[in-house]
Structures are given as structure tokens and as C-alpha cells.
mmCIF file of C-alpha atoms in Angstrom:
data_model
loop_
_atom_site.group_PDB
_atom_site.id
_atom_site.type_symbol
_atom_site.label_atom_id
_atom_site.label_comp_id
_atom_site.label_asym_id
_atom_site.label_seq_id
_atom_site.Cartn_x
_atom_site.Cartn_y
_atom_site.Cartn_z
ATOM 1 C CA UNK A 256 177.692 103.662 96.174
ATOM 2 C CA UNK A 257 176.361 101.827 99.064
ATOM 3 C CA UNK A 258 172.770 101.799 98.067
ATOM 4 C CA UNK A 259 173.782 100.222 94.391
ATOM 5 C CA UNK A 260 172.744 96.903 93.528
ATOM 6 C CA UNK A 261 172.236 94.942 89.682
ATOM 7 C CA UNK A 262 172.250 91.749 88.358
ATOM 8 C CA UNK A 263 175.311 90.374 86.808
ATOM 9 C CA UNK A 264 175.721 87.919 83.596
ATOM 10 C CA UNK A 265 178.516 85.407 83.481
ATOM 11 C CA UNK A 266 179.314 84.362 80.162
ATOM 12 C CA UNK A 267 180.904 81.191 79.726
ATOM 13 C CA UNK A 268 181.061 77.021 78.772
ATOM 14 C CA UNK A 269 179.734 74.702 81.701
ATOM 15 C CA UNK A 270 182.728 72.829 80.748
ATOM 16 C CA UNK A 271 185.432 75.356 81.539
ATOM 17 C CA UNK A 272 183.930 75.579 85.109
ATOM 18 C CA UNK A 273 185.027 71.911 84.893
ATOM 19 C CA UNK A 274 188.221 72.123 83.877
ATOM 20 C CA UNK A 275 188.967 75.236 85.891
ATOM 21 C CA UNK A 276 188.637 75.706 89.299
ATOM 22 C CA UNK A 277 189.414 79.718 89.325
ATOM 23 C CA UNK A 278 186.053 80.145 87.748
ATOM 24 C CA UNK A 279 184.574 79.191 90.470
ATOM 25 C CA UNK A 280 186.551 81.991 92.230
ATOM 26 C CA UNK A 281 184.738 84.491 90.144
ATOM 27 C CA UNK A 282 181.777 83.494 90.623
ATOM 28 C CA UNK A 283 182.100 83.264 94.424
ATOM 29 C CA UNK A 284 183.589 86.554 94.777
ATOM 30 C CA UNK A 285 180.427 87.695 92.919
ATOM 31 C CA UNK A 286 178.241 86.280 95.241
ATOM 32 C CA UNK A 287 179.714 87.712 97.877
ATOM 33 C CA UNK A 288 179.763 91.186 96.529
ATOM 34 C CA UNK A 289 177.339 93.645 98.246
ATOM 35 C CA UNK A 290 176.274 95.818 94.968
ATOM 36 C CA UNK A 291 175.521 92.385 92.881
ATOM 37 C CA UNK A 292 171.882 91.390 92.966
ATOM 38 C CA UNK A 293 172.163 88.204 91.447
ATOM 39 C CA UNK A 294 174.264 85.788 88.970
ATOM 40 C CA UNK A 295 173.070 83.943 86.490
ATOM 41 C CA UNK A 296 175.543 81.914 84.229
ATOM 42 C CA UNK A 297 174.895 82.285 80.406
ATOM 43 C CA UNK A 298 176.154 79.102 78.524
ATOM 44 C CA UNK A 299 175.584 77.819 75.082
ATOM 45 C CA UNK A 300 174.424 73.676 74.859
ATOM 46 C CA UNK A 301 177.770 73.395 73.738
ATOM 47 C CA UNK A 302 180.399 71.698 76.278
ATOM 48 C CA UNK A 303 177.662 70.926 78.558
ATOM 49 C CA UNK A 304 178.578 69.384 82.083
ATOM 50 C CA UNK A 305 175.233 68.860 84.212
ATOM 51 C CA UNK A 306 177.808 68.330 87.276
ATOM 52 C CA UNK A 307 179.255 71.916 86.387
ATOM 53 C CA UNK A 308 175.472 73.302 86.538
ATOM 54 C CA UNK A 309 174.421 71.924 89.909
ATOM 55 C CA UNK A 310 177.530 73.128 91.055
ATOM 56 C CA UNK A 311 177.098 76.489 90.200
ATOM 57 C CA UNK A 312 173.711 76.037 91.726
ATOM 58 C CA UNK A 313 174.761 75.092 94.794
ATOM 59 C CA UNK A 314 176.663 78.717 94.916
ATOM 60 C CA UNK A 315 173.100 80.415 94.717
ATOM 61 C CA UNK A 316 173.727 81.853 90.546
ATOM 62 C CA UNK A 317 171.159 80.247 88.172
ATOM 63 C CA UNK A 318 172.356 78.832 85.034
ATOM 64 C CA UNK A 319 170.762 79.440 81.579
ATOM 65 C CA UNK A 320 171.516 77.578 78.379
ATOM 66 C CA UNK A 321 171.035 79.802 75.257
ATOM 67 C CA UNK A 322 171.448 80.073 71.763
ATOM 68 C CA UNK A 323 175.182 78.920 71.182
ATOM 69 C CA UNK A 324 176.613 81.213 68.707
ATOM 70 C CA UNK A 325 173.710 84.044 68.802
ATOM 71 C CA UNK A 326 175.376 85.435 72.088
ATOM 72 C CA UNK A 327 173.717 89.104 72.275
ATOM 73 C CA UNK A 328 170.591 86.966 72.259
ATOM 74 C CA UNK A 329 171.858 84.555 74.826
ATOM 75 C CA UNK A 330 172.771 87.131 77.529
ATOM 76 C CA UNK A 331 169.864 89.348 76.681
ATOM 77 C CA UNK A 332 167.518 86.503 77.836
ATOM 78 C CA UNK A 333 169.715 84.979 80.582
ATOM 79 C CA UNK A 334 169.813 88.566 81.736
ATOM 80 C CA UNK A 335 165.684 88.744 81.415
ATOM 81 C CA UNK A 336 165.704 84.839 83.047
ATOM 82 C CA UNK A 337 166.762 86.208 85.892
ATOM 83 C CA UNK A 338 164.558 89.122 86.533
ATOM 84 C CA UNK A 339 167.223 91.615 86.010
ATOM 85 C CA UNK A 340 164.255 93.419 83.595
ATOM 86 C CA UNK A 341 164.243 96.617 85.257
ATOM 87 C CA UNK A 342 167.620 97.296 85.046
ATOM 88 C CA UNK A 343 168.904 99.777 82.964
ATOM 89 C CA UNK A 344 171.975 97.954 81.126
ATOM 90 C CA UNK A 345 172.573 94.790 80.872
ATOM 91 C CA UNK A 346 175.768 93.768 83.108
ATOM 92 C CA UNK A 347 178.084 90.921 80.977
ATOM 93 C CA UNK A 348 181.188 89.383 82.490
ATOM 94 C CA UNK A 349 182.957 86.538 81.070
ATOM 95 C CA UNK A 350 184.040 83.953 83.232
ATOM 96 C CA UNK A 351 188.007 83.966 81.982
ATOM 97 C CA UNK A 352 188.227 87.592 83.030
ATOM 98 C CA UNK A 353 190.648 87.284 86.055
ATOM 99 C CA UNK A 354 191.890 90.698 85.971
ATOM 100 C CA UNK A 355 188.491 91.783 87.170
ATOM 101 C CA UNK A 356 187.961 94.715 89.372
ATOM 102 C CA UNK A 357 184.433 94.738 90.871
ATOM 103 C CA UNK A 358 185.327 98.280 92.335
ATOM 104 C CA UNK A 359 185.718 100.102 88.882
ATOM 105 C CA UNK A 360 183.092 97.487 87.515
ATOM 106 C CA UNK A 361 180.854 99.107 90.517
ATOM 107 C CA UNK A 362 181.426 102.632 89.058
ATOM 108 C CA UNK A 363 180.774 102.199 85.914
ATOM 109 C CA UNK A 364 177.482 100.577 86.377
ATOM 110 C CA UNK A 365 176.581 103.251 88.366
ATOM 111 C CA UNK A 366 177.492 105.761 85.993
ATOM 112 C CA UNK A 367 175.423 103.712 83.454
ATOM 113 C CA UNK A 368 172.789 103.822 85.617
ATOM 114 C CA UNK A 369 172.757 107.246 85.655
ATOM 115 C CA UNK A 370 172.757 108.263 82.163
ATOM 116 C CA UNK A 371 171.841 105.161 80.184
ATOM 117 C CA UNK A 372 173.331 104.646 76.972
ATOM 118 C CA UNK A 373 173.284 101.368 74.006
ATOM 119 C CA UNK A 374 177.152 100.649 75.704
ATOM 120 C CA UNK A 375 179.678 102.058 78.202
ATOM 121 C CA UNK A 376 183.323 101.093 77.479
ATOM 122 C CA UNK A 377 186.682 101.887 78.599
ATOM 123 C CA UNK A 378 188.873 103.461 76.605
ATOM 124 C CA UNK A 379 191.239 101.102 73.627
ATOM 125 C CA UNK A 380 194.367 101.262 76.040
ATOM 126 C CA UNK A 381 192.787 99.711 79.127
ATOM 127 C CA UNK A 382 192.633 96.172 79.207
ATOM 128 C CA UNK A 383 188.728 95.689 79.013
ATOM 129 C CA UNK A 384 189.321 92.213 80.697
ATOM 130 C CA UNK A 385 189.495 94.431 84.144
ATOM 131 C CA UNK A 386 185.418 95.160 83.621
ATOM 132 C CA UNK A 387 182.349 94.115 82.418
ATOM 133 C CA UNK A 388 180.773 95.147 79.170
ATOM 134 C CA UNK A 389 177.558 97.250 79.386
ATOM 135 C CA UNK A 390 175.408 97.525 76.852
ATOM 136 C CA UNK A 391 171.691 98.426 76.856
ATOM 137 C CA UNK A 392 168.614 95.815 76.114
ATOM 138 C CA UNK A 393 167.706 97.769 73.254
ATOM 139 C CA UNK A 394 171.234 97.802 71.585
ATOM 140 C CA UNK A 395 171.438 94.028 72.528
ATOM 141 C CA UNK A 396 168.281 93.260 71.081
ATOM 142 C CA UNK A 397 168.716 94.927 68.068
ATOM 143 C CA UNK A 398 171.853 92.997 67.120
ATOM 144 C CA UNK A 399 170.346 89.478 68.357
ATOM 145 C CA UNK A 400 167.725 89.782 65.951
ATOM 146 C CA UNK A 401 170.214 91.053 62.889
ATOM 147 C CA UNK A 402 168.396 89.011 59.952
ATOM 148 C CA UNK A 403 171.401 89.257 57.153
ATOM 149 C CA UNK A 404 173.316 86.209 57.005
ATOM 150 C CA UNK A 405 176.585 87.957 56.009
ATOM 151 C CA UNK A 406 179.964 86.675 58.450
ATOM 152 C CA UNK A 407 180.146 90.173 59.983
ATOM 153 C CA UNK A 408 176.732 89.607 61.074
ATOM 154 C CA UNK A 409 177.273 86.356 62.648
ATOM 155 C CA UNK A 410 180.430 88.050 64.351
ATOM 156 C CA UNK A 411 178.180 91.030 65.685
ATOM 157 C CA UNK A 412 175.889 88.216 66.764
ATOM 158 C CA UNK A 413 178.451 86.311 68.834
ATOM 159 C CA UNK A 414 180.436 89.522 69.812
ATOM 160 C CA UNK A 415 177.781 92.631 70.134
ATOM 161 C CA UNK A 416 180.240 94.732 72.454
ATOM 162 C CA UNK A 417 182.474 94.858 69.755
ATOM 163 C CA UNK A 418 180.260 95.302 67.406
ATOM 164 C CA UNK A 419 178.802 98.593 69.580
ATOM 165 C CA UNK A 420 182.516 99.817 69.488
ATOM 166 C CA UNK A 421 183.250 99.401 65.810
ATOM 167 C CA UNK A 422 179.859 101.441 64.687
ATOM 168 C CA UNK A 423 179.749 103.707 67.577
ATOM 169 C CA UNK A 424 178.296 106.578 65.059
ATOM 170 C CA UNK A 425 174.989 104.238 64.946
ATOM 171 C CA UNK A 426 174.460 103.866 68.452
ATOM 172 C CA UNK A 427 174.446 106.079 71.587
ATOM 173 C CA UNK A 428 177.990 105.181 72.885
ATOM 174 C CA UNK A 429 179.866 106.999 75.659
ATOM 175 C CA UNK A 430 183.412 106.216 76.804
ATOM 176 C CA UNK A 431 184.836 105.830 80.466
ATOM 177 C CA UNK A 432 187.690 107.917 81.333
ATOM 178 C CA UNK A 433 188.000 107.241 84.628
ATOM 179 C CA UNK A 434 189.598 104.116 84.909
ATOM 180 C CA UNK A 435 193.063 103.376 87.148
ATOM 181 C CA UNK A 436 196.371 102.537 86.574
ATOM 182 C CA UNK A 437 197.661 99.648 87.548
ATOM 183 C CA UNK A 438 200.803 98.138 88.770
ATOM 184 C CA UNK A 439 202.888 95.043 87.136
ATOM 185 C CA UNK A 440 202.736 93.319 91.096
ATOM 186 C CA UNK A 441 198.783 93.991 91.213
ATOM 187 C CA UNK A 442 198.215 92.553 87.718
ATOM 188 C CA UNK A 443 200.868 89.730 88.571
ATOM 189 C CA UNK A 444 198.948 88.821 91.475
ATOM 190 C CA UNK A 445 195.942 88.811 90.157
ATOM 191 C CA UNK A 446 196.684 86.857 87.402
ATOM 192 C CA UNK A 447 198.008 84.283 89.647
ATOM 193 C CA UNK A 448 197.046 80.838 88.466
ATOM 194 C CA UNK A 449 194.572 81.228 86.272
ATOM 195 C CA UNK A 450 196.701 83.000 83.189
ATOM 196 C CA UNK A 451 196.230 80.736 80.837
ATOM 197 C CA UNK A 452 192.280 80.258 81.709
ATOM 198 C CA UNK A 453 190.294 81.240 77.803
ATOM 199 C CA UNK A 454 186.600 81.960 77.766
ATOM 200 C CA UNK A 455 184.701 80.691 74.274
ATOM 201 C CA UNK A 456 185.316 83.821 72.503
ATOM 202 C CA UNK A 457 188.934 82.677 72.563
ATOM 203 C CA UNK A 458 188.304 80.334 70.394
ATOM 204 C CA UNK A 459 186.065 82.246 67.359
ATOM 205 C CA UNK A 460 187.239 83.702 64.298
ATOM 206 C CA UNK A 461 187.743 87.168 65.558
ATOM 207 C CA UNK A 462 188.475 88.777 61.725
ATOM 208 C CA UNK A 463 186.895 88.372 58.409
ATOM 209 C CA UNK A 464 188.911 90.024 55.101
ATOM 210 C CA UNK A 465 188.034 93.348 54.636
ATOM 211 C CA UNK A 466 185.357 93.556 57.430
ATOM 212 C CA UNK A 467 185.581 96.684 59.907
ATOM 213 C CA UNK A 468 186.413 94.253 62.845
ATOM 214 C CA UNK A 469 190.168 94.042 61.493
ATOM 215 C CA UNK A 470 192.185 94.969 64.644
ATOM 216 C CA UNK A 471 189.878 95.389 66.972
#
């Protein structure tokens, strides 16, 4: 595990970064993580703060402003900005995700790494908040440049991972087993402050009538 190292994407507004200190937090702790190459910050034009950028900057992650609602292709280039092109999967974090644990994040990626697949997730009773969502270029890419103009497209556009879940049978999807459990005074504590912190999918419509994504 020593010898593993990738690039991380951090998905959010450079407004939130404003408005909340704790994503700086993330960010920093990061940085400061041995297996993480890199971090670059994937935001839309959308609730743009140049003060937020050079801030984030100054932390040593780059910042790239993308498409704002086509998010597969926003993090599939932010992830290519970076240089992260020779890695396997494509490593997504949202910046709201406080329950984060880079340890089981660590494993899966190198799992991933291992056998590759279009997207590694944990199973529906583990709060998916804990890790990051890894997905494969190809899988990204191939939902980025969905053409049909139907809602559930836009939503597989702004939400891929989900997307990858829903229609599993069409892509090469694998599930994680091997994830902890946790106590209430860990998650309490890691909580902390920053409960009430909401990335930008927060704020979409998460269900259309009829749609597949219903309850997911």
C-alpha cells in the first residue's frame, strides 16, 4: 500500500469553499496524504469566487472550471488537466463529503487499480459519502458525450456514478465488500462542524417520473 499513489478530483462550487471553511480541511488533508498524487478542484463557472481559486492555489491543488451541468465531462477533463492520464480510474470526491475515509478510499483504488473496471462502488447500505466514486475514462466518456436530450440523460450527465449503478448490466461494474463498520462516536466526530455543509448535487433534481433513478 505504501508504493500507491493517484490523482484525486474534488468536485465542488468555488463558492462553497467560500462560505465553508471545512472544505478547506478536505482539501488539506488531501494534500497531505502520502498515496495522493495530486488535487485538482473541478468547478462549474457557476458560483465563481476568484479569491476561493487562488486560495486553493496557494494549497498546491489546481483548479479547473468545466462544463457546469455536463459533470462526467467536467471531471473527465479536470482529471486529464491534471495529468492524471495514465491512471487507470478516474478518482472523484466531492468536497461536502466529511465522512471521508482516505484509508478505505486507499483500498479501493488500489483494488481498482488492480482489476480495472467502468466503476467500483460500495455496496447500497454503506454510506457512499465515506469514499470516492471510481469510475473508468471510458465509462465517463461515454456518458459525457450522451447526445439524446431526454431529462434522464441530462441526469446521467450531471450524475454518471449513479447512472453506472442504475444500468450496471451495460457496463463492467464490480461491487466492494470490504468496507468497515463504523461507530455512532466516530461518525459523530467526524461530522463535527461541518454537518450541514451540501455539495451542488444537493441542490439538482435527483428524480424524474417514471425514470429508473427513482430511489436511488
Amino acid at each position: 500500500m505504501s508504493s500507491l499513489t493517484y490523482g484525486v478530483v474534488l468536485q465542488g462550487t468555488l463558492g462553497e469553499f467560500t462560505r465553508y471553511d471545512a472544505k478547506y480541511e478536505l482539501l488539506s488533508r488531501l494534500i497531505g496524504r502520502p498515496s495522493v498524487a495530486g488535487v485538482v478542484v473541478a468547478v462549474p463557472s457557476l458560483d465563481y469566487d476568484e479569491n476561493a481559486k487562488k486560495q486553493i492555489e496557494s494549497y498546491g491543488a489546481s483548479v479547473f472550471v468545466g462544463d457546469d451541468y455536463n459533470v462526467a465531462l467536467r471531471v473527465l477533463a479536470a482529471h486529464r488537466s491534471a495529468g492524471f492520464e495514465r491512471q487507470e480510474m478516474v478518482v472523484r470526491i466531492c468536497s461536502s463529503w466529511n465522512l471521508i475515509d482516505m484509508d478505505l478510499v486507499d483500498r479501493m483504488v488500489s483494488d481498482a487499480f488492480v482489476t480495472p473496471c467502468h466503476y467500483l462502488f460500495v455496496p447500497k447500505d454503506f454510506d457512499y459519502t465515506a469514499v470516492a466514486d471510481i469510475a473508468s475514462p471510458e465509462a465517463l466518456e461515454n456518458i459525457a458525450t450522451m447526445a439524446d436530450t431526454a431529462p434522464e440523460v441530462a441526469r446521467a450527465r450531471f450524475n454518471p456514478w449513479s447512472y453506472l449503478e442504475a444500468f450496471a448490466e451495460n457496463y463492467d461494474t464490480r461491487v466492494f465488500d470490504a468496507v468497515p463498520m463504523y461507530s455512532a462516536d466516530i461518525i459523530e466526530e467526524r461530522l463535527g462542524k461541518t454537518r450541514k455543509i451540501y455539495d451542488e448535487n444537493e441542490f439538482f433534481g435527483r428524480d424524474y417520473s417514471g425514470s429508473r433513478y427513482e430511489g436511488i
